[in-house]
Short mmCIF file of C-alpha atoms in Angstrom, two decimals:
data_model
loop_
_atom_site.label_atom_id
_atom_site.label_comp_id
_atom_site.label_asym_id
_atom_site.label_seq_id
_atom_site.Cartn_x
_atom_site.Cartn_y
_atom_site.Cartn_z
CA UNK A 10 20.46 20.74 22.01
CA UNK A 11 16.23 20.53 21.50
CA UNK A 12 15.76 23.63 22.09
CA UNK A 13 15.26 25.12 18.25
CA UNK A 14 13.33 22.14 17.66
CA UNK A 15 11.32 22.15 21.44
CA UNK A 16 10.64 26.03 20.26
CA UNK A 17 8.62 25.07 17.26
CA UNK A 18 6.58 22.90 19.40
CA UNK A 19 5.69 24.49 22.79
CA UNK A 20 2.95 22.58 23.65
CA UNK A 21 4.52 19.36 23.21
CA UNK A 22 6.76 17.23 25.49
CA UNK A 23 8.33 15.50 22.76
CA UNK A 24 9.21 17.70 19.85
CA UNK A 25 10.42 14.45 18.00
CA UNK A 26 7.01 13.04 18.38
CA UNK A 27 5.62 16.13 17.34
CA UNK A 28 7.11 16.76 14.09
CA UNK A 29 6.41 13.57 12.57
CA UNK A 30 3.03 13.76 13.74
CA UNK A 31 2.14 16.82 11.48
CA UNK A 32 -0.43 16.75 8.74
CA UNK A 33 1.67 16.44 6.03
CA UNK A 34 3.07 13.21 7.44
CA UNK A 35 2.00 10.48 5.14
CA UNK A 36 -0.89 8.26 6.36
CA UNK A 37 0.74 5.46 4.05
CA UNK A 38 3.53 5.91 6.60
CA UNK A 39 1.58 6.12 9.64
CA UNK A 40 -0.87 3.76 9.23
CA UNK A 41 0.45 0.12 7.37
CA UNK A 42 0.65 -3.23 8.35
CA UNK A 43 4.00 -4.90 7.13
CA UNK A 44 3.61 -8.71 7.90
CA UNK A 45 4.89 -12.35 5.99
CA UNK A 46 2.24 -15.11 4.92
CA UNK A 47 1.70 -18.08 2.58
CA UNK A 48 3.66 -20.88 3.04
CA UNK A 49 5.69 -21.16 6.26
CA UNK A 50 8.34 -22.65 4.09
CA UNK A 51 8.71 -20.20 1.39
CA UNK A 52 7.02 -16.70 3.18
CA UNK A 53 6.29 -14.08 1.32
CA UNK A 54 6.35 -9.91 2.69
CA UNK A 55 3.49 -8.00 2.11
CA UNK A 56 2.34 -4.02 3.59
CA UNK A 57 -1.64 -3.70 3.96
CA UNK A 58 -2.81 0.10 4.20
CA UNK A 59 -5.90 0.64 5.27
CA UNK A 60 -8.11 3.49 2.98
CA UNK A 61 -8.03 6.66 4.93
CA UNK A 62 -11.21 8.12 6.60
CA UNK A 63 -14.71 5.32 6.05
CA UNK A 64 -12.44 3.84 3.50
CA UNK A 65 -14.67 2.17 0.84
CA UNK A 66 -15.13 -1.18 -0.04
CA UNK A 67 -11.89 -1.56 -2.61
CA UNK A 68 -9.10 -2.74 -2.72
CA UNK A 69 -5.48 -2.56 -5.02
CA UNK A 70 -3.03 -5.58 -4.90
CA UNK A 71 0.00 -3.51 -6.77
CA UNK A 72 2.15 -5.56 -8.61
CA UNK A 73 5.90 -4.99 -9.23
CA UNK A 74 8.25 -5.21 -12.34
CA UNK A 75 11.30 -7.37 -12.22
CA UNK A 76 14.93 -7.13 -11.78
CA UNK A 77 16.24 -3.31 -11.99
CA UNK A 78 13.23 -2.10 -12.61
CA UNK A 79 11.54 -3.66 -9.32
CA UNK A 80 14.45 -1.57 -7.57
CA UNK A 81 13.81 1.57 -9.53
CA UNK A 82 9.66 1.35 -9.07
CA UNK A 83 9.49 1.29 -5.15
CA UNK A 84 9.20 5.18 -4.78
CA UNK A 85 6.48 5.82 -7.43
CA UNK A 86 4.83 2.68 -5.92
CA UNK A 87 5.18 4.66 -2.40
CA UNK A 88 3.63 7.83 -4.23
CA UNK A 89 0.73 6.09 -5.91
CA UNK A 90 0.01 4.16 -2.68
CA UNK A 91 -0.69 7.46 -1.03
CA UNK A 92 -2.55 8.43 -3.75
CA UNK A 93 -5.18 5.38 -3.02
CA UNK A 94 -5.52 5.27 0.72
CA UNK A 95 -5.73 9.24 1.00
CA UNK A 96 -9.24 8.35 -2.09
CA UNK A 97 -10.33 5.73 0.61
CA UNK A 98 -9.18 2.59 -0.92
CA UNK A 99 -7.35 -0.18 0.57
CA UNK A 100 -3.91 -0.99 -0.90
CA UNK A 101 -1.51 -3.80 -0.79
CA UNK A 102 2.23 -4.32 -1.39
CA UNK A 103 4.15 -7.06 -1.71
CA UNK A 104 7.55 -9.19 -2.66
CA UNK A 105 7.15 -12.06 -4.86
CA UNK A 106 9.43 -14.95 -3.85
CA UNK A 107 13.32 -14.28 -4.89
CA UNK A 108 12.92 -10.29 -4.66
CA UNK A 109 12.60 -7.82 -1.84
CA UNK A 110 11.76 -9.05 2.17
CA UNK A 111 10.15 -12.51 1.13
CA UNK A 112 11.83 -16.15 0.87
CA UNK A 113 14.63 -16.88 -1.41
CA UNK A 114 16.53 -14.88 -4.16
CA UNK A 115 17.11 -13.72 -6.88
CA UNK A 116 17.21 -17.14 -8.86
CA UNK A 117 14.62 -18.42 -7.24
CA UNK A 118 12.15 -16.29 -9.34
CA UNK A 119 10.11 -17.31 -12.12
CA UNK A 120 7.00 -16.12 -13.60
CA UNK A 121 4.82 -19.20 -12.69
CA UNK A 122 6.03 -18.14 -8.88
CA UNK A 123 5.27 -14.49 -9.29
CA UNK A 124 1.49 -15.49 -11.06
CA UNK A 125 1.22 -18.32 -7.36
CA UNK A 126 2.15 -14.97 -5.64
CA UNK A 127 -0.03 -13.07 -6.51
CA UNK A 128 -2.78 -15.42 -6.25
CA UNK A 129 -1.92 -16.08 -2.73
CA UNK A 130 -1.21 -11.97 -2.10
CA UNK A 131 -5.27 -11.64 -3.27
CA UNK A 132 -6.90 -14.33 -0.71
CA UNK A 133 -4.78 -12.41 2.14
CA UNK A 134 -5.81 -9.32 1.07
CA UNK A 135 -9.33 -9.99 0.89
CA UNK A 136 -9.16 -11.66 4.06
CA UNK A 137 -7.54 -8.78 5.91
CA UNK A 138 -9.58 -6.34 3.91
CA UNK A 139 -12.58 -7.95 3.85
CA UNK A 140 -13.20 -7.37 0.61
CA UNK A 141 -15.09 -9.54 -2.04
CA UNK A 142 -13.04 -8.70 -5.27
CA UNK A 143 -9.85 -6.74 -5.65
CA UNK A 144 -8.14 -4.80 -8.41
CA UNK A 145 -4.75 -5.63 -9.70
CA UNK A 146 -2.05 -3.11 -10.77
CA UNK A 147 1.39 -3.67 -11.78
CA UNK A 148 4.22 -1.87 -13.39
CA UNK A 149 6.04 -3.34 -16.72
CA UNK A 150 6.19 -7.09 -16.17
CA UNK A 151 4.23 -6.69 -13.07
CA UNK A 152 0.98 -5.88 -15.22
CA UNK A 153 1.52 -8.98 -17.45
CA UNK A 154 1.68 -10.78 -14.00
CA UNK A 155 -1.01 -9.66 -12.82
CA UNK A 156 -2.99 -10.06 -16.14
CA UNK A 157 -2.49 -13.78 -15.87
CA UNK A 158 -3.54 -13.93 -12.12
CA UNK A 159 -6.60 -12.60 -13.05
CA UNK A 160 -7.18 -14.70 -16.07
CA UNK A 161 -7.33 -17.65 -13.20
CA UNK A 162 -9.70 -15.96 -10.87
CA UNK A 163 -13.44 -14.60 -10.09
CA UNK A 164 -12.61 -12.09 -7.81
CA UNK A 165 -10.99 -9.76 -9.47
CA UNK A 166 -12.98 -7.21 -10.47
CA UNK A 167 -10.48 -4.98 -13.07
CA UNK A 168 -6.58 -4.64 -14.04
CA UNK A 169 -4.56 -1.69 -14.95
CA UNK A 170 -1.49 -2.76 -16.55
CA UNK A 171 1.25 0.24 -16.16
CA UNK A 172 3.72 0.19 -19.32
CA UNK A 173 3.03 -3.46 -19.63
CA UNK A 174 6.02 -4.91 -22.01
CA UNK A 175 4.36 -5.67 -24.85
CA UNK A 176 6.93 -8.51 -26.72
CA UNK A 177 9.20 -9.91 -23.70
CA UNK A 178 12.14 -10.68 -26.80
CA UNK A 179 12.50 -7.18 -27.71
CA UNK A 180 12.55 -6.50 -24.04
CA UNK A 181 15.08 -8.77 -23.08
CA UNK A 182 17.72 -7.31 -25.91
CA UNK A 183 16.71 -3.85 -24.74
CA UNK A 184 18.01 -4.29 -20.73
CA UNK A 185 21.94 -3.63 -20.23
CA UNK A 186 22.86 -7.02 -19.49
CA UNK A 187 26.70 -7.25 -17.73
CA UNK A 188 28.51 -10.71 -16.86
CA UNK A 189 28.12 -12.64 -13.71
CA UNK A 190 32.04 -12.36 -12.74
CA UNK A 191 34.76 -10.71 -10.47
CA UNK A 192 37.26 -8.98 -11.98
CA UNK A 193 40.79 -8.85 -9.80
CA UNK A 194 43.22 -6.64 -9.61
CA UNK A 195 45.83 -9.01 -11.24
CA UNK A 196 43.84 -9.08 -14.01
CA UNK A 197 42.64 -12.86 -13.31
CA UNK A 198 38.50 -13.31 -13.75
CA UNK A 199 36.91 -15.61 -11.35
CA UNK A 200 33.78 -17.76 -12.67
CA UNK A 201 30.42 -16.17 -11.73
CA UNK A 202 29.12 -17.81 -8.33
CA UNK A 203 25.71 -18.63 -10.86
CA UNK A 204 24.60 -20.91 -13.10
CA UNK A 205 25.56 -21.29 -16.54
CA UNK A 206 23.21 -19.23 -18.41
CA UNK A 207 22.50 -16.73 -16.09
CA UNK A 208 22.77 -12.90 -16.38
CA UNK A 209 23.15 -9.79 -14.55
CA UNK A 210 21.09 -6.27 -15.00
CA UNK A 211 20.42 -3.60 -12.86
CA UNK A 212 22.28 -5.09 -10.03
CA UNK A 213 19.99 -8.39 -10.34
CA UNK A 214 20.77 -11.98 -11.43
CA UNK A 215 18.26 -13.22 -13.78
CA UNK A 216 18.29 -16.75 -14.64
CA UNK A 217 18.07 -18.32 -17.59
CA UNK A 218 14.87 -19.73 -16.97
CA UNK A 219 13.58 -16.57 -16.06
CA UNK A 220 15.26 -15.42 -19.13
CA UNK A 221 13.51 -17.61 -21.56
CA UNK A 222 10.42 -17.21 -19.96
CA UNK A 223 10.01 -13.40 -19.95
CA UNK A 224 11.56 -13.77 -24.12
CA UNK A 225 8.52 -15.97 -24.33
CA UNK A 226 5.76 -13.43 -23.59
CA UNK A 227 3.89 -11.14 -25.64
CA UNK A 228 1.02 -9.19 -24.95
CA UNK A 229 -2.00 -9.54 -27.40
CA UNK A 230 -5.70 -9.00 -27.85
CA UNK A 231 -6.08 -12.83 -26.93
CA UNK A 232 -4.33 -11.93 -23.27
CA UNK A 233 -7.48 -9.66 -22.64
CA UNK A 234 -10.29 -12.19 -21.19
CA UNK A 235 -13.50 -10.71 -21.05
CA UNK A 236 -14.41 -11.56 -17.30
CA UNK A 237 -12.63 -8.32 -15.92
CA UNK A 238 -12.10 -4.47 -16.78
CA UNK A 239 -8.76 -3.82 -18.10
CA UNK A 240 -7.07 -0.43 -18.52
CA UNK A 241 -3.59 0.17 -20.34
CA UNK A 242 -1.33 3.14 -19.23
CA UNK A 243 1.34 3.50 -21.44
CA UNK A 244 4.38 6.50 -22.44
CA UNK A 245 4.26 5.48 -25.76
CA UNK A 246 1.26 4.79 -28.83
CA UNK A 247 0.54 1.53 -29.22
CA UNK A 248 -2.63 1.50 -31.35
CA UNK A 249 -2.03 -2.45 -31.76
CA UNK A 250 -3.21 -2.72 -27.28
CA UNK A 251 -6.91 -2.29 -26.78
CA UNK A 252 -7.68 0.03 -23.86
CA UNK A 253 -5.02 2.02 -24.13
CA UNK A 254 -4.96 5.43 -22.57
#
């Protein structure tokens, strides 16, 4: 029966309706525009909020990390979201290609296709925004992503890089890698259903151009171009990163 629930709302017809109607309701959840664009071929899934209230005239793209950690980040990207639209600021989400809702998977990611992605993420934000320059914030690998995006564009105005990893080797070594096979119950292994070279953590293939790529990457001062604000959030001292907080 409604009736406990029709009780608390005696003014309403539909008590449903009601409860998740109440202020503490998130706008981020009440208020977003989930949607694919890019290439018809190869979509990509992206989530515009609009800024609560006036909203001003800014905008975050938010960048994720990769692999486990892209699984691990969506609630705190949910909370900081929040966070942004409830200040007023526009805020966008979305999947680069071979993670999440957009085209392809898992070993279809590389970092030249996350840095396209987020290129094309920016023109559709500032198109559905209509904004002039954006910010850029990502999480782990997802702020060296977006670091490079910027580097290739005028219209981005800053970049907060979120626990950025600093030398992509050490980080490699330091993620609980597991092999690609099936084990069965008469003891028999089949092959991994993957490429030859590629590797599993935190419930994601990563291949091993993906691998070598990320092993590749290290963040230093020459990373920082001088055509953009950039901030550096990270759990641990680094006094080797400039801007770090």
């Amino acid at each position: 029966s409604w009736a406990p629930c029709a009780a608390r709302f005696p003014d309403r017809d539909d008590p449903i309706r009601s409860f998740f109607s109440t202020s503490w309701t998130s706008y981020a959840e009440r208020d977003l525009n989930p949607f694919h664009f890019g290439s018809s071929s190869e979509p990509l899934f992206g989530v515009y909020h609009p800024g609560a209230g006036g909203a001003l005239a800014r905008g975050v793209v938010l960048c994720y990390p990769l692999g486990g950690e892209y699984l691990r980040a969506h609630r705190a990207f949910r909370q900081l979201t929040r966070l942004l639209i409830r200040a007023g600021v526009h805020v966008f989400r979305f999947d680069y290609r071979g993670t999440g809702d957009s085209w392809g998977d898992a070993l279809d990611l590389s970092l030249a296709g996350a840095v396209e992605d987020i290129g094309h993420a920016v023109d559709e934000f500032r198109e559905s925004a209509a904004l002039e320059k954006v910010s850029l914030a990502g999480l782990r690998l997802g702020g060296n992503l977006a670091l490079e995006a910027a580097a290739r564009r005028d219209d981005v105005a800053s970049v907060v890089l979120w626990d950025p990893v600093v030398d992509g080797s050490s980080y490699i070594q330091g993620l609980d890698w597991v092999e690609l096979g099936i084990d069965l119950p008469t003891g028999e292994r089949l092959p991994p259903a993957f490429p030859s070279g590629s590797r599993g953590s935190g419930g994601v293939a990563w291949s091993k151009g993906l691998l070598e790529s990320v092993s590749a990457r290290s963040l230093s001062d020459r990373d920082f171009p001088p055509g953009f604000r950039t901030s550096i959030f990270t759990s641990w001292a680094d006094e080797t990163l400039p801007g770090v907080v």
